[in-house]
Amino acid sequence: MFDNGTTGDLTLRRHVDPPRPVTVDISKALPSGGTRFAANSLPLRVRAEGLDLSGLHPGLLYAWARTSTGGWLGFVQVTLTTGNGREKLTLRQWFPESALSPREDSL
């Protein structure tokens, strides 16, 4: 996952094994930056089939990496749904720590 192998300070990059359950606040992780149009003026297809970037979503945390400004990013797998909930998209990407919180599995 980290291209530089064992060089550098490993405490700044940590694998999480096994992956830990987290909750991702998508509105913090992927801010929409405001909408270009009022929601009711968008075509129904866009509202129904576009990704829903709101709410809390369960995810799995695979790694942490420190940023040059002192913050942390978590490498998380999370599944987003479309506005109508019919389709899903699973992503693995880096999210700011402010968008992540620990989650207890209900298994």
PDB file of C-alpha atoms in Angstrom:
ATOM      1  CA  MET A   1       0.000   0.000   0.000  1.00  0.00           C
ATOM      2  CA  PHE A   2       2.875   2.379   0.756  1.00  0.00           C
ATOM      3  CA  ASP A   3       5.298   2.739  -2.130  1.00  0.00           C
ATOM      4  CA  ASN A   4       8.349   3.615  -0.049  1.00  0.00           C
ATOM      5  CA  GLY A   5       8.409   0.263   1.778  1.00  0.00           C
ATOM      6  CA  THR A   6      10.318   0.424   5.045  1.00  0.00           C
ATOM      7  CA  THR A   7      11.936   3.822   4.545  1.00  0.00           C
ATOM      8  CA  GLY A   8      10.598   6.699   6.564  1.00  0.00           C
ATOM      9  CA  ASP A   9       8.861   6.734   9.911  1.00  0.00           C
ATOM     10  CA  LEU A  10       6.498   3.765  10.065  1.00  0.00           C
ATOM     11  CA  THR A  11       4.576   5.346  12.934  1.00  0.00           C
ATOM     12  CA  LEU A  12       3.256   7.825  10.369  1.00  0.00           C
ATOM     13  CA  ARG A  13       1.708   5.012   8.341  1.00  0.00           C
ATOM     14  CA  ARG A  14      -0.130   2.177  10.025  1.00  0.00           C
ATOM     15  CA  HIS A  15      -1.871  -0.874   8.592  1.00  0.00           C
ATOM     16  CA  VAL A  16      -4.955  -1.979  10.489  1.00  0.00           C
ATOM     17  CA  ASP A  17      -5.136  -5.762  10.508  1.00  0.00           C
ATOM     18  CA  PRO A  18      -7.758  -7.015  10.819  1.00  0.00           C
ATOM     19  CA  PRO A  19      -9.683  -4.057   9.393  1.00  0.00           C
ATOM     20  CA  ARG A  20     -11.730  -2.181  12.008  1.00  0.00           C
ATOM     21  CA  PRO A  21     -15.378  -1.245  11.626  1.00  0.00           C
ATOM     22  CA  VAL A  22     -15.949   2.505  11.377  1.00  0.00           C
ATOM     23  CA  THR A  23     -18.771   4.864  10.543  1.00  0.00           C
ATOM     24  CA  VAL A  24     -18.095   7.342   7.733  1.00  0.00           C
ATOM     25  CA  ASP A  25     -19.882  10.693   7.763  1.00  0.00           C
ATOM     26  CA  ILE A  26     -20.071  11.103   4.008  1.00  0.00           C
ATOM     27  CA  SER A  27     -21.067  14.771   4.169  1.00  0.00           C
ATOM     28  CA  LYS A  28     -17.780  15.496   5.997  1.00  0.00           C
ATOM     29  CA  ALA A  29     -15.713  13.116   3.893  1.00  0.00           C
ATOM     30  CA  LEU A  30     -16.988  14.170   0.477  1.00  0.00           C
ATOM     31  CA  PRO A  31     -18.472  17.638   0.787  1.00  0.00           C
ATOM     32  CA  SER A  32     -20.594  18.430  -2.217  1.00  0.00           C
ATOM     33  CA  GLY A  33     -19.406  22.048  -2.208  1.00  0.00           C
ATOM     34  CA  GLY A  34     -22.971  23.182  -2.548  1.00  0.00           C
ATOM     35  CA  THR A  35     -25.253  22.198  -5.321  1.00  0.00           C
ATOM     36  CA  ARG A  36     -25.205  23.904  -8.634  1.00  0.00           C
ATOM     37  CA  PHE A  37     -28.972  23.723  -8.873  1.00  0.00           C
ATOM     38  CA  ALA A  38     -31.812  23.622  -6.392  1.00  0.00           C
ATOM     39  CA  ALA A  39     -32.588  19.952  -5.756  1.00  0.00           C
ATOM     40  CA  ASN A  40     -36.133  20.266  -7.066  1.00  0.00           C
ATOM     41  CA  SER A  41     -34.880  21.743 -10.348  1.00  0.00           C
ATOM     42  CA  LEU A  42     -32.656  18.755 -11.122  1.00  0.00           C
ATOM     43  CA  PRO A  43     -33.990  16.083 -13.453  1.00  0.00           C
ATOM     44  CA  LEU A  44     -35.531  13.133 -11.621  1.00  0.00           C
ATOM     45  CA  ARG A  45     -32.946  10.807 -13.183  1.00  0.00           C
ATOM     46  CA  VAL A  46     -30.084  12.769 -11.586  1.00  0.00           C
ATOM     47  CA  ARG A  47     -31.745  12.785  -8.169  1.00  0.00           C
ATOM     48  CA  ALA A  48     -32.590   9.078  -8.422  1.00  0.00           C
ATOM     49  CA  GLU A  49     -29.391   7.716  -9.985  1.00  0.00           C
ATOM     50  CA  GLY A  50     -26.759  10.112  -8.631  1.00  0.00           C
ATOM     51  CA  LEU A  51     -24.729   9.060  -5.592  1.00  0.00           C
ATOM     52  CA  ASP A  52     -26.195  10.085  -2.251  1.00  0.00           C
ATOM     53  CA  LEU A  53     -23.423  12.014  -0.469  1.00  0.00           C
ATOM     54  CA  SER A  54     -25.262  12.400   2.821  1.00  0.00           C
ATOM     55  CA  GLY A  55     -25.633  10.502   6.038  1.00  0.00           C
ATOM     56  CA  LEU A  56     -23.600   7.973   7.971  1.00  0.00           C
ATOM     57  CA  HIS A  57     -22.333   4.795   6.312  1.00  0.00           C
ATOM     58  CA  PRO A  58     -20.640   1.701   7.760  1.00  0.00           C
ATOM     59  CA  GLY A  59     -17.127   1.045   6.528  1.00  0.00           C
ATOM     60  CA  LEU A  60     -13.934  -0.877   7.213  1.00  0.00           C
ATOM     61  CA  LEU A  61     -10.691   0.902   8.137  1.00  0.00           C
ATOM     62  CA  TYR A  62      -7.573  -0.662   6.535  1.00  0.00           C
ATOM     63  CA  ALA A  63      -4.829   1.882   7.279  1.00  0.00           C
ATOM     64  CA  TRP A  64      -3.881   5.260   8.720  1.00  0.00           C
ATOM     65  CA  ALA A  65      -1.503   7.805   7.185  1.00  0.00           C
ATOM     66  CA  ARG A  66      -0.300  11.069   8.698  1.00  0.00           C
ATOM     67  CA  THR A  67      -0.437  14.188   6.543  1.00  0.00           C
ATOM     68  CA  SER A  68       2.284  16.822   6.343  1.00  0.00           C
ATOM     69  CA  THR A  69       0.013  19.193   8.283  1.00  0.00           C
ATOM     70  CA  GLY A  70      -0.346  16.754  11.202  1.00  0.00           C
ATOM     71  CA  GLY A  71      -3.779  15.353  10.405  1.00  0.00           C
ATOM     72  CA  TRP A  72      -4.650  11.732   9.780  1.00  0.00           C
ATOM     73  CA  LEU A  73      -6.280  10.025   6.813  1.00  0.00           C
ATOM     74  CA  GLY A  74      -7.981   6.659   7.084  1.00  0.00           C
ATOM     75  CA  PHE A  75      -8.032   4.220   4.158  1.00  0.00           C
ATOM     76  CA  VAL A  76     -11.609   2.958   4.257  1.00  0.00           C
ATOM     77  CA  GLN A  77     -13.884   0.744   2.237  1.00  0.00           C
ATOM     78  CA  VAL A  78     -17.439   2.068   2.183  1.00  0.00           C
ATOM     79  CA  THR A  79     -20.489   1.447   0.028  1.00  0.00           C
ATOM     80  CA  LEU A  80     -22.554   4.379  -1.219  1.00  0.00           C
ATOM     81  CA  THR A  81     -26.016   4.139  -2.716  1.00  0.00           C
ATOM     82  CA  THR A  82     -27.812   6.147  -5.340  1.00  0.00           C
ATOM     83  CA  GLY A  83     -30.562   8.579  -4.426  1.00  0.00           C
ATOM     84  CA  ASN A  84     -33.226   5.942  -5.005  1.00  0.00           C
ATOM     85  CA  GLY A  85     -31.229   3.247  -3.149  1.00  0.00           C
ATOM     86  CA  ARG A  86     -31.346   0.836  -6.098  1.00  0.00           C
ATOM     87  CA  GLU A  87     -27.667   0.868  -7.016  1.00  0.00           C
ATOM     88  CA  LYS A  88     -24.488   0.718  -4.952  1.00  0.00           C
ATOM     89  CA  LEU A  89     -20.895   1.742  -5.454  1.00  0.00           C
ATOM     90  CA  THR A  90     -18.182   0.355  -3.178  1.00  0.00           C
ATOM     91  CA  LEU A  91     -15.117   2.582  -2.823  1.00  0.00           C
ATOM     92  CA  ARG A  92     -11.782   2.221  -1.103  1.00  0.00           C
ATOM     93  CA  GLN A  93     -10.257   5.615  -0.564  1.00  0.00           C
ATOM     94  CA  TRP A  94      -8.642   7.966   1.926  1.00  0.00           C
ATOM     95  CA  PHE A  95     -10.971   9.936   4.199  1.00  0.00           C
ATOM     96  CA  PRO A  96     -10.061  12.618   6.776  1.00  0.00           C
ATOM     97  CA  GLU A  97     -10.154  11.395  10.375  1.00  0.00           C
ATOM     98  CA  SER A  98     -12.846  13.972  11.162  1.00  0.00           C
ATOM     99  CA  ALA A  99     -15.245  11.970   8.974  1.00  0.00           C
ATOM    100  CA  LEU A 100     -14.557   8.666  10.773  1.00  0.00           C
ATOM    101  CA  SER A 101     -15.735   7.267  14.084  1.00  0.00           C
ATOM    102  CA  PRO A 102     -15.371   3.803  15.650  1.00  0.00           C
ATOM    103  CA  ARG A 103     -18.290   1.433  15.166  1.00  0.00           C
ATOM    104  CA  GLU A 104     -19.295  -1.631  17.130  1.00  0.00           C
ATOM    105  CA  ASP A 105     -20.245  -4.549  14.902  1.00  0.00           C
ATOM    106  CA  SER A 106     -23.682  -5.901  15.611  1.00  0.00           C
ATOM    107  CA  LEU A 107     -22.665  -9.425  14.583  1.00  0.00           C
TER     108      LEU A 107
END
